[in-house]
Amino acid sequence: MGSKYVKKKYHENQNNDKLCSVCQEAGYLLLCDRCPSSYHLECAQIETIPDGKWFCPSCCCGLCGLRDPNDHTQLITEVCYQCSRQYHVNCMSRAGIQFPRNIPSENFCSQSCFKLHDDIQKLLGISFPTGVDGLTWKLLKSNNSDFNMHDALRADTHAKLSQALDLLRACFKPIMIERGKRNIIIDIINSSTSKYKRLDFHGFFVMVLQKDDEFTCVATVRIHGQKVAEMPLVATIFKYRGQGMCRVLLHELTKMLSKWQVQRLVLPSVSDQLEFWQCVFGFSKMSTVEKLEILGFPLLVFRGTTICQKILSNTMFGMEIEEVSQEPSRFNPKDYLKDRLGPGTKRNFRNLNYKLRSEVEVIRKEKKIMLEDREKI
């Protein structure tokens, strides 16, 4: 049987996802004939149901966008460990893309993806200065699958990831899936994998901004080769809000991504924060055409959010970090929200899946976590 266009409750193939990989909603879904992914026609930008077999954007060549099930002469790469895409060998040759010279245990589509992965590994766990006195940043990644890592280093990484998780838990309400059995925030921190691409968090690392031994700001980041990077979650501890911590972290992140020639950074924004990301950090809403360019990448999205992007370049960092860190002093998020929402309006960053805690809840949660940590000591 070829392509299927079915309702969730009449889903014929139990191996396929029952939610759309793009919008995460149920309904009439077009099922990929190679992987478990499912799509609404409009989300996949398809007007009519294809005849015969249909392959989702992730299973098609990342350059030509095609995959012919009847053409066995077209060699195609394995799924890339870094960018999660596949490519026709001929398409890569015509585009002048270098194949990886080293063959590690993981599969890489190109030398650039292999080098990017190698560069990230070299940065893990190392503190780097920001140019702002007392502030450093570092990258952390779950090492549960690294059996060659020393036990002391594994324990130290686990402790720091737990600290980052506590900060995110204090700022975000649990984002539950599978009828409340799993919290996406924990899965992202642990780089958990899944057969469903929308729930596969392989490749995520955590970027932290640190003052002495305290994490002030945390972001979850995944880099899909040089095409796009994503930052679905970012949070600042309450007592440091309004002091430019997020701006400093984002500056260091975009500087690092530009060095690796990553083209854009994307994030999901709730409607109440959309203008904030646009006016303060220079993000913009993605057009339909721009979304199509990254449709094949397994980006993490939340229902009810708007995908925003920041175009990166090697020449965007002419100003010093001191200038960047001073600018938030002229911007008060509380005044911005008061002007944006009007007097007496309740702050409510909510939709179906993505919920920020209120200020009172954040303070209460942070205190609870601190007491729990003291009890452990």
mmCIF file of C-alpha atoms in Angstrom:
data_model
loop_
_atom_site.group_PDB
_atom_site.id
_atom_site.type_symbol
_atom_site.label_atom_id
_atom_site.label_comp_id
_atom_site.label_asym_id
_atom_site.label_seq_id
_atom_site.Cartn_x
_atom_site.Cartn_y
_atom_site.Cartn_z
ATOM 1 C CA MET A 1 0.000 0.000 0.000
ATOM 2 C CA GLY A 2 1.313 3.448 -0.873
ATOM 3 C CA SER A 3 0.728 6.766 0.843
ATOM 4 C CA LYS A 4 -1.997 6.887 3.459
ATOM 5 C CA TYR A 5 -4.109 9.872 4.383
ATOM 6 C CA VAL A 6 -5.913 8.857 7.531
ATOM 7 C CA LYS A 7 -7.499 10.159 10.684
ATOM 8 C CA LYS A 8 -5.779 9.451 13.980
ATOM 9 C CA LYS A 9 -8.375 7.009 15.276
ATOM 10 C CA TYR A 10 -8.340 5.159 11.946
ATOM 11 C CA HIS A 11 -4.537 5.070 11.807
ATOM 12 C CA GLU A 12 -3.643 1.891 9.891
ATOM 13 C CA ASN A 13 0.100 1.770 10.571
ATOM 14 C CA GLN A 14 0.809 1.656 14.295
ATOM 15 C CA ASN A 15 4.506 2.358 13.673
ATOM 16 C CA ASN A 16 3.792 5.831 12.347
ATOM 17 C CA ASP A 17 3.453 8.888 14.537
ATOM 18 C CA LYS A 18 -0.107 9.904 15.370
ATOM 19 C CA LEU A 19 0.797 13.604 15.422
ATOM 20 C CA CYS A 20 2.111 15.871 12.680
ATOM 21 C CA SER A 21 5.892 16.336 12.811
ATOM 22 C CA VAL A 22 5.520 20.060 12.074
ATOM 23 C CA CYS A 23 2.583 21.351 14.147
ATOM 24 C CA GLN A 24 2.249 18.396 16.558
ATOM 25 C CA GLU A 25 -1.506 18.219 15.998
ATOM 26 C CA ALA A 26 -3.592 15.145 15.139
ATOM 27 C CA GLY A 27 -6.044 14.821 12.246
ATOM 28 C CA TYR A 28 -5.694 13.607 8.664
ATOM 29 C CA LEU A 29 -2.044 12.695 8.246
ATOM 30 C CA LEU A 30 0.164 11.742 5.320
ATOM 31 C CA LEU A 31 2.461 8.928 6.432
ATOM 32 C CA CYS A 32 6.061 8.554 5.335
ATOM 33 C CA ASP A 33 6.763 5.181 3.705
ATOM 34 C CA ARG A 34 10.297 5.036 5.088
ATOM 35 C CA CYS A 35 10.219 6.445 8.641
ATOM 36 C CA PRO A 36 7.487 6.832 11.317
ATOM 37 C CA SER A 37 6.946 10.558 10.593
ATOM 38 C CA SER A 38 3.490 11.911 9.719
ATOM 39 C CA TYR A 39 2.477 15.238 8.193
ATOM 40 C CA HIS A 40 -0.592 17.277 7.391
ATOM 41 C CA LEU A 41 -0.701 18.100 3.698
ATOM 42 C CA GLU A 42 -0.581 21.830 4.411
ATOM 43 C CA CYS A 43 2.321 21.435 6.872
ATOM 44 C CA ALA A 44 4.327 19.544 4.263
ATOM 45 C CA GLN A 45 3.286 22.141 1.640
ATOM 46 C CA ILE A 46 1.631 19.442 -0.518
ATOM 47 C CA GLU A 47 -1.583 20.210 -2.401
ATOM 48 C CA THR A 48 -2.753 16.681 -3.253
ATOM 49 C CA ILE A 49 -2.106 13.177 -1.944
ATOM 50 C CA PRO A 50 0.879 11.741 -3.855
ATOM 51 C CA ASP A 51 0.439 8.557 -5.893
ATOM 52 C CA GLY A 52 2.496 5.555 -4.839
ATOM 53 C CA LYS A 53 5.083 5.812 -2.101
ATOM 54 C CA TRP A 54 5.817 9.117 -0.402
ATOM 55 C CA PHE A 55 8.924 10.059 1.572
ATOM 56 C CA CYS A 56 8.919 12.886 4.115
ATOM 57 C CA PRO A 57 11.349 15.836 3.759
ATOM 58 C CA SER A 58 13.735 14.310 6.326
ATOM 59 C CA CYS A 59 14.089 11.121 4.299
ATOM 60 C CA CYS A 60 14.727 12.927 0.998
ATOM 61 C CA CYS A 61 18.024 14.333 -0.222
ATOM 62 C CA GLY A 62 18.855 17.558 1.579
ATOM 63 C CA LEU A 63 19.995 19.155 -1.691
ATOM 64 C CA CYS A 64 17.565 18.100 -4.422
ATOM 65 C CA GLY A 65 14.666 17.246 -2.093
ATOM 66 C CA LEU A 66 13.948 13.974 -3.902
ATOM 67 C CA ARG A 67 14.178 10.258 -3.252
ATOM 68 C CA ASP A 68 13.117 7.810 -5.948
ATOM 69 C CA PRO A 69 12.123 4.417 -4.491
ATOM 70 C CA ASN A 70 12.542 2.740 -7.891
ATOM 71 C CA ASP A 71 16.018 4.091 -8.651
ATOM 72 C CA HIS A 72 18.526 1.819 -6.899
ATOM 73 C CA THR A 73 21.472 3.361 -8.721
ATOM 74 C CA GLN A 74 21.200 6.636 -6.790
ATOM 75 C CA LEU A 75 23.564 6.236 -3.845
ATOM 76 C CA ILE A 76 22.459 8.142 -0.734
ATOM 77 C CA THR A 77 24.360 8.748 2.495
ATOM 78 C CA GLU A 78 23.362 7.408 5.875
ATOM 79 C CA VAL A 79 21.576 9.773 8.274
ATOM 80 C CA CYS A 80 24.189 12.301 9.401
ATOM 81 C CA TYR A 81 25.030 12.211 13.109
ATOM 82 C CA GLN A 82 25.308 16.019 13.202
ATOM 83 C CA CYS A 83 22.720 17.482 10.811
ATOM 84 C CA SER A 84 20.297 14.485 10.735
ATOM 85 C CA ARG A 85 19.945 14.702 6.934
ATOM 86 C CA GLN A 86 20.722 12.420 4.003
ATOM 87 C CA TYR A 87 22.145 13.358 0.590
ATOM 88 C CA HIS A 88 22.566 11.820 -2.827
ATOM 89 C CA VAL A 89 26.241 11.191 -3.449
ATOM 90 C CA ASN A 90 25.912 12.688 -6.941
ATOM 91 C CA CYS A 91 24.215 15.812 -5.566
ATOM 92 C CA MET A 92 27.041 16.313 -3.070
ATOM 93 C CA SER A 93 29.674 15.850 -5.773
ATOM 94 C CA ARG A 94 27.996 18.389 -8.059
ATOM 95 C CA ALA A 95 27.749 20.844 -5.144
ATOM 96 C CA GLY A 96 31.451 20.402 -4.367
ATOM 97 C CA ILE A 97 30.798 19.137 -0.818
ATOM 98 C CA GLN A 98 33.722 17.237 0.678
ATOM 99 C CA PHE A 99 33.088 13.789 2.074
ATOM 100 C CA PRO A 100 34.451 13.119 5.595
ATOM 101 C CA ARG A 101 38.114 12.123 5.492
ATOM 102 C CA ASN A 102 37.868 10.405 8.869
ATOM 103 C CA ILE A 103 35.483 7.520 9.495
ATOM 104 C CA PRO A 104 34.528 7.494 13.183
ATOM 105 C CA SER A 105 31.920 5.243 14.775
ATOM 106 C CA GLU A 106 29.158 7.728 13.855
ATOM 107 C CA ASN A 107 28.097 8.554 10.316
ATOM 108 C CA PHE A 108 28.661 12.056 8.928
ATOM 109 C CA CYS A 109 27.429 13.315 5.577
ATOM 110 C CA SER A 110 30.378 15.632 4.961
ATOM 111 C CA GLN A 111 33.695 16.867 6.245
ATOM 112 C CA SER A 112 32.049 20.084 7.489
ATOM 113 C CA CYS A 113 29.591 18.174 9.695
ATOM 114 C CA PHE A 114 32.379 15.957 11.028
ATOM 115 C CA LYS A 115 34.539 19.000 11.833
ATOM 116 C CA LEU A 116 31.592 20.789 13.471
ATOM 117 C CA HIS A 117 30.925 17.793 15.702
ATOM 118 C CA ASP A 118 34.618 17.547 16.562
ATOM 119 C CA ASP A 119 34.810 21.269 17.417
ATOM 120 C CA ILE A 120 31.801 21.010 19.740
ATOM 121 C CA GLN A 121 33.335 18.039 21.562
ATOM 122 C CA LYS A 122 36.538 20.007 22.161
ATOM 123 C CA LEU A 123 34.608 22.860 23.842
ATOM 124 C CA LEU A 124 32.547 20.749 26.253
ATOM 125 C CA GLY A 125 33.091 21.485 29.930
ATOM 126 C CA ILE A 126 35.602 24.314 29.392
ATOM 127 C CA SER A 127 34.924 27.796 30.802
ATOM 128 C CA PHE A 128 35.433 30.751 28.463
ATOM 129 C CA PRO A 129 35.462 34.469 29.370
ATOM 130 C CA THR A 130 32.737 36.740 28.026
ATOM 131 C CA GLY A 131 34.496 40.083 28.239
ATOM 132 C CA VAL A 132 32.197 41.023 31.124
ATOM 133 C CA ASP A 133 33.938 40.862 34.500
ATOM 134 C CA GLY A 134 32.949 37.798 36.504
ATOM 135 C CA LEU A 135 30.929 36.137 33.732
ATOM 136 C CA THR A 136 32.017 32.991 31.893
ATOM 137 C CA TRP A 137 30.240 30.554 29.594
ATOM 138 C CA LYS A 138 30.578 26.866 28.874
ATOM 139 C CA LEU A 139 28.938 24.053 26.934
ATOM 140 C CA LEU A 140 27.584 20.932 28.620
ATOM 141 C CA LYS A 141 26.298 17.728 27.063
ATOM 142 C CA SER A 142 24.887 14.545 28.510
ATOM 143 C CA ASN A 143 27.527 11.812 28.523
ATOM 144 C CA ASN A 144 25.344 8.840 29.427
ATOM 145 C CA SER A 145 26.391 7.006 26.262
ATOM 146 C CA ASP A 146 30.114 7.823 26.537
ATOM 147 C CA PHE A 147 31.551 4.763 28.231
ATOM 148 C CA ASN A 148 35.135 5.959 27.764
ATOM 149 C CA MET A 149 34.644 9.026 29.975
ATOM 150 C CA HIS A 150 36.304 9.048 33.377
ATOM 151 C CA ASP A 151 33.876 8.558 36.269
ATOM 152 C CA ALA A 152 34.876 11.826 37.986
ATOM 153 C CA LEU A 153 34.292 13.862 34.801
ATOM 154 C CA ARG A 154 31.005 12.065 34.192
ATOM 155 C CA ALA A 155 29.818 12.894 37.722
ATOM 156 C CA ASP A 156 30.884 16.548 37.374
ATOM 157 C CA THR A 157 29.019 16.911 34.069
ATOM 158 C CA HIS A 158 25.935 15.254 35.545
ATOM 159 C CA ALA A 159 25.986 17.652 38.521
ATOM 160 C CA LYS A 160 26.230 20.721 36.280
ATOM 161 C CA LEU A 161 23.445 19.469 33.998
ATOM 162 C CA SER A 162 21.290 18.921 37.077
ATOM 163 C CA GLN A 163 21.963 22.534 38.066
ATOM 164 C CA ALA A 164 20.931 23.700 34.587
ATOM 165 C CA LEU A 165 17.815 21.517 34.741
ATOM 166 C CA ASP A 166 16.855 23.057 38.095
ATOM 167 C CA LEU A 167 17.022 26.539 36.559
ATOM 168 C CA LEU A 168 14.827 25.514 33.616
ATOM 169 C CA ARG A 169 12.357 23.741 35.907
ATOM 170 C CA ALA A 170 12.104 26.881 38.004
ATOM 171 C CA CYS A 171 11.213 29.006 34.976
ATOM 172 C CA PHE A 172 9.120 26.603 32.880
ATOM 173 C CA LYS A 173 6.169 24.487 33.832
ATOM 174 C CA PRO A 174 6.613 20.807 32.900
ATOM 175 C CA ILE A 175 6.133 20.189 29.169
ATOM 176 C CA MET A 176 4.580 16.745 29.287
ATOM 177 C CA ILE A 177 4.148 14.178 26.526
ATOM 178 C CA GLU A 178 2.826 10.616 26.330
ATOM 179 C CA ARG A 179 -0.107 11.335 28.649
ATOM 180 C CA GLY A 180 2.052 12.990 31.281
ATOM 181 C CA LYS A 181 4.674 10.243 31.531
ATOM 182 C CA ARG A 182 7.629 12.242 30.152
ATOM 183 C CA ASN A 183 8.860 15.799 30.618
ATOM 184 C CA ILE A 184 10.426 17.183 27.427
ATOM 185 C CA ILE A 185 12.735 19.468 29.426
ATOM 186 C CA ILE A 186 14.413 16.463 31.061
ATOM 187 C CA ASP A 187 14.659 14.647 27.718
ATOM 188 C CA ILE A 188 16.350 17.664 26.103
ATOM 189 C CA ILE A 189 18.920 17.932 28.893
ATOM 190 C CA ASN A 190 19.667 14.201 28.587
ATOM 191 C CA SER A 191 19.736 14.275 24.744
ATOM 192 C CA SER A 192 17.191 11.442 24.762
ATOM 193 C CA THR A 193 16.398 9.693 21.490
ATOM 194 C CA SER A 194 13.151 8.494 19.966
ATOM 195 C CA LYS A 195 11.981 6.772 16.781
ATOM 196 C CA TYR A 196 9.728 9.804 16.261
ATOM 197 C CA LYS A 197 11.782 12.670 14.872
ATOM 198 C CA ARG A 198 9.736 15.351 16.636
ATOM 199 C CA LEU A 199 10.660 13.697 19.962
ATOM 200 C CA ASP A 200 14.259 12.836 19.120
ATOM 201 C CA PHE A 201 16.466 15.182 21.146
ATOM 202 C CA HIS A 202 19.779 13.681 20.082
ATOM 203 C CA GLY A 203 22.446 16.353 19.609
ATOM 204 C CA PHE A 204 21.184 18.873 22.161
ATOM 205 C CA PHE A 205 23.717 20.528 24.422
ATOM 206 C CA VAL A 206 23.314 23.131 27.138
ATOM 207 C CA MET A 207 25.002 26.528 27.078
ATOM 208 C CA VAL A 208 25.327 28.156 30.488
ATOM 209 C CA LEU A 209 26.344 31.635 31.588
ATOM 210 C CA GLN A 210 28.079 31.480 34.941
ATOM 211 C CA LYS A 211 28.946 33.954 37.699
ATOM 212 C CA ASP A 212 31.379 32.335 40.119
ATOM 213 C CA ASP A 213 29.768 28.927 40.835
ATOM 214 C CA GLU A 214 26.222 30.037 40.025
ATOM 215 C CA PHE A 215 24.425 29.608 36.711
ATOM 216 C CA THR A 216 22.729 32.874 35.772
ATOM 217 C CA CYS A 217 21.322 31.955 32.355
ATOM 218 C CA VAL A 218 20.803 28.643 30.557
ATOM 219 C CA ALA A 219 19.914 27.791 26.932
ATOM 220 C CA THR A 220 19.337 24.483 25.160
ATOM 221 C CA VAL A 221 20.944 24.403 21.712
ATOM 222 C CA ARG A 222 21.185 21.976 18.798
ATOM 223 C CA ILE A 223 23.141 22.610 15.587
ATOM 224 C CA HIS A 224 21.905 20.989 12.376
ATOM 225 C CA GLY A 225 25.070 21.408 10.341
ATOM 226 C CA GLN A 226 25.726 24.800 8.760
ATOM 227 C CA LYS A 227 22.120 25.292 7.668
ATOM 228 C CA VAL A 228 20.413 26.040 10.972
ATOM 229 C CA ALA A 229 20.767 25.930 14.757
ATOM 230 C CA GLU A 230 17.881 25.937 17.228
ATOM 231 C CA MET A 231 17.448 27.292 20.755
ATOM 232 C CA PRO A 232 14.021 26.098 21.987
ATOM 233 C CA LEU A 233 14.501 26.895 25.693
ATOM 234 C CA VAL A 234 16.323 29.769 27.399
ATOM 235 C CA ALA A 235 15.918 30.946 30.986
ATOM 236 C CA THR A 236 17.518 33.402 33.415
ATOM 237 C CA ILE A 237 17.486 32.956 37.182
ATOM 238 C CA PHE A 238 15.043 35.455 38.698
ATOM 239 C CA LYS A 239 17.462 37.636 40.675
ATOM 240 C CA TYR A 240 19.555 38.287 37.545
ATOM 241 C CA ARG A 241 16.688 39.203 35.230
ATOM 242 C CA GLY A 242 16.881 42.642 33.623
ATOM 243 C CA GLN A 243 20.695 42.666 33.922
ATOM 244 C CA GLY A 244 21.492 41.582 30.365
ATOM 245 C CA MET A 245 22.402 37.948 31.110
ATOM 246 C CA CYS A 246 20.402 36.558 28.212
ATOM 247 C CA ARG A 247 21.906 39.154 25.892
ATOM 248 C CA VAL A 248 25.469 38.190 26.884
ATOM 249 C CA LEU A 249 24.729 34.474 26.439
ATOM 250 C CA LEU A 250 23.078 35.058 23.060
ATOM 251 C CA HIS A 251 26.009 37.206 21.940
ATOM 252 C CA GLU A 252 28.502 34.431 22.754
ATOM 253 C CA LEU A 253 26.281 31.804 21.132
ATOM 254 C CA THR A 254 25.776 33.682 17.861
ATOM 255 C CA LYS A 255 29.478 34.546 17.742
ATOM 256 C CA MET A 256 30.314 30.844 18.072
ATOM 257 C CA LEU A 257 27.738 29.813 15.455
ATOM 258 C CA SER A 258 28.996 32.431 13.002
ATOM 259 C CA LYS A 259 32.532 31.120 13.417
ATOM 260 C CA TRP A 260 31.201 27.715 12.341
ATOM 261 C CA GLN A 261 29.376 29.383 9.407
ATOM 262 C CA VAL A 262 25.918 28.411 10.646
ATOM 263 C CA GLN A 263 23.426 30.399 8.585
ATOM 264 C CA ARG A 264 20.617 31.053 11.067
ATOM 265 C CA LEU A 265 19.452 30.550 14.648
ATOM 266 C CA VAL A 266 15.775 29.737 15.184
ATOM 267 C CA LEU A 267 13.560 29.588 18.253
ATOM 268 C CA PRO A 268 9.850 29.157 19.051
ATOM 269 C CA SER A 269 8.216 32.229 20.592
ATOM 270 C CA VAL A 270 4.872 32.586 22.332
ATOM 271 C CA SER A 271 2.796 35.502 21.062
ATOM 272 C CA ASP A 272 3.331 37.661 24.167
ATOM 273 C CA GLN A 273 7.121 37.501 23.751
ATOM 274 C CA LEU A 274 7.312 37.791 19.974
ATOM 275 C CA GLU A 275 7.821 41.556 19.936
ATOM 276 C CA PHE A 276 10.386 41.189 22.720
ATOM 277 C CA TRP A 277 12.543 38.828 20.625
ATOM 278 C CA GLN A 278 12.153 41.061 17.575
ATOM 279 C CA CYS A 279 12.850 44.455 19.166
ATOM 280 C CA VAL A 280 15.516 43.477 21.673
ATOM 281 C CA PHE A 281 17.395 40.590 20.051
ATOM 282 C CA GLY A 282 16.857 41.171 16.330
ATOM 283 C CA PHE A 283 14.842 38.048 15.508
ATOM 284 C CA SER A 284 12.163 38.026 12.817
ATOM 285 C CA LYS A 285 9.232 35.787 11.948
ATOM 286 C CA MET A 286 10.039 33.147 9.355
ATOM 287 C CA SER A 287 8.147 33.292 6.065
ATOM 288 C CA THR A 288 6.573 30.210 4.501
ATOM 289 C CA VAL A 289 9.399 30.007 1.950
ATOM 290 C CA GLU A 290 12.028 30.188 4.710
ATOM 291 C CA LYS A 291 10.265 27.464 6.700
ATOM 292 C CA LEU A 292 10.318 25.223 3.634
ATOM 293 C CA GLU A 293 14.108 25.563 3.496
ATOM 294 C CA ILE A 294 14.468 23.881 6.901
ATOM 295 C CA LEU A 295 11.429 21.569 6.763
ATOM 296 C CA GLY A 296 13.599 18.447 6.628
ATOM 297 C CA PHE A 297 15.429 19.214 9.879
ATOM 298 C CA PRO A 298 13.932 17.750 13.092
ATOM 299 C CA LEU A 299 13.407 21.075 14.861
ATOM 300 C CA LEU A 300 11.679 21.142 18.227
ATOM 301 C CA VAL A 301 8.483 23.180 18.028
ATOM 302 C CA PHE A 302 5.655 23.842 20.460
ATOM 303 C CA ARG A 303 2.008 24.189 19.608
ATOM 304 C CA GLY A 304 0.827 27.780 19.509
ATOM 305 C CA THR A 305 4.291 29.297 19.013
ATOM 306 C CA THR A 306 5.774 31.314 16.154
ATOM 307 C CA ILE A 307 9.108 30.234 14.660
ATOM 308 C CA CYS A 308 11.545 33.154 14.642
ATOM 309 C CA GLN A 309 15.007 33.379 13.133
ATOM 310 C CA LYS A 310 18.160 35.426 13.423
ATOM 311 C CA ILE A 311 20.305 35.476 10.285
ATOM 312 C CA LEU A 312 23.975 35.053 11.171
ATOM 313 C CA SER A 313 27.087 36.314 9.409
ATOM 314 C CA ASN A 314 30.796 36.601 10.111
ATOM 315 C CA THR A 315 30.630 40.421 10.182
ATOM 316 C CA MET A 316 27.874 40.915 12.743
ATOM 317 C CA PHE A 317 30.128 41.210 15.784
ATOM 318 C CA GLY A 318 31.822 44.560 15.307
ATOM 319 C CA MET A 319 30.726 45.918 18.689
ATOM 320 C CA GLU A 320 32.450 44.934 21.879
ATOM 321 C CA ILE A 321 30.745 42.701 24.411
ATOM 322 C CA GLU A 322 30.962 45.517 27.006
ATOM 323 C CA GLU A 323 28.637 47.573 24.812
ATOM 324 C CA VAL A 324 26.248 44.672 24.515
ATOM 325 C CA SER A 325 26.169 44.023 28.254
ATOM 326 C CA GLN A 326 25.441 47.660 29.070
ATOM 327 C CA GLU A 327 22.475 48.033 26.740
ATOM 328 C CA PRO A 328 19.964 46.065 28.897
ATOM 329 C CA SER A 329 20.363 48.693 31.633
ATOM 330 C CA ARG A 330 18.363 51.010 29.372
ATOM 331 C CA PHE A 331 15.690 48.362 28.847
ATOM 332 C CA ASN A 332 13.363 47.219 31.615
ATOM 333 C CA PRO A 333 11.399 44.061 30.732
ATOM 334 C CA LYS A 334 8.733 44.911 33.325
ATOM 335 C CA ASP A 335 8.137 48.342 31.732
ATOM 336 C CA TYR A 336 8.057 46.730 28.298
ATOM 337 C CA LEU A 337 5.386 44.233 29.375
ATOM 338 C CA LYS A 338 3.382 46.948 31.119
ATOM 339 C CA ASP A 339 3.339 49.062 27.943
ATOM 340 C CA ARG A 340 2.721 46.047 25.723
ATOM 341 C CA LEU A 341 -0.131 44.453 27.676
ATOM 342 C CA GLY A 342 -1.675 47.528 29.272
ATOM 343 C CA PRO A 343 -2.302 48.381 32.936
ATOM 344 C CA GLY A 344 -3.868 45.681 35.059
ATOM 345 C CA THR A 345 -3.310 42.969 32.455
ATOM 346 C CA LYS A 346 -2.226 39.641 33.863
ATOM 347 C CA ARG A 347 1.039 38.278 32.447
ATOM 348 C CA ASN A 348 0.175 34.980 30.845
ATOM 349 C CA PHE A 349 2.739 33.292 28.569
ATOM 350 C CA ARG A 350 0.675 30.224 27.834
ATOM 351 C CA ASN A 351 -0.462 27.987 25.046
ATOM 352 C CA LEU A 352 -1.109 24.290 24.612
ATOM 353 C CA ASN A 353 2.381 23.029 25.317
ATOM 354 C CA TYR A 354 4.751 25.805 26.310
ATOM 355 C CA LYS A 355 4.197 27.552 29.664
ATOM 356 C CA LEU A 356 6.411 29.969 31.582
ATOM 357 C CA ARG A 357 6.003 30.260 35.319
ATOM 358 C CA SER A 358 4.873 33.553 36.844
ATOM 359 C CA GLU A 359 7.305 35.630 38.909
ATOM 360 C CA VAL A 360 5.793 34.360 42.173
ATOM 361 C CA GLU A 361 5.996 30.772 40.973
ATOM 362 C CA VAL A 362 9.621 31.208 39.861
ATOM 363 C CA ILE A 363 10.709 32.587 43.230
ATOM 364 C CA ARG A 364 8.809 29.848 45.099
ATOM 365 C CA LYS A 365 10.275 27.136 42.854
ATOM 366 C CA GLU A 366 13.834 28.467 43.189
ATOM 367 C CA LYS A 367 13.552 28.512 46.985
ATOM 368 C CA LYS A 368 12.190 24.954 46.986
ATOM 369 C CA ILE A 369 15.095 23.728 44.850
ATOM 370 C CA MET A 370 17.607 25.492 47.132
ATOM 371 C CA LEU A 371 16.100 23.809 50.211
ATOM 372 C CA GLU A 372 16.186 20.428 48.495
ATOM 373 C CA ASP A 373 19.874 20.945 47.644
ATOM 374 C CA ARG A 374 20.689 21.857 51.266
ATOM 375 C CA GLU A 375 18.944 18.737 52.527
ATOM 376 C CA LYS A 376 21.063 16.618 50.183
ATOM 377 C CA ILE A 377 24.220 18.163 51.655
#
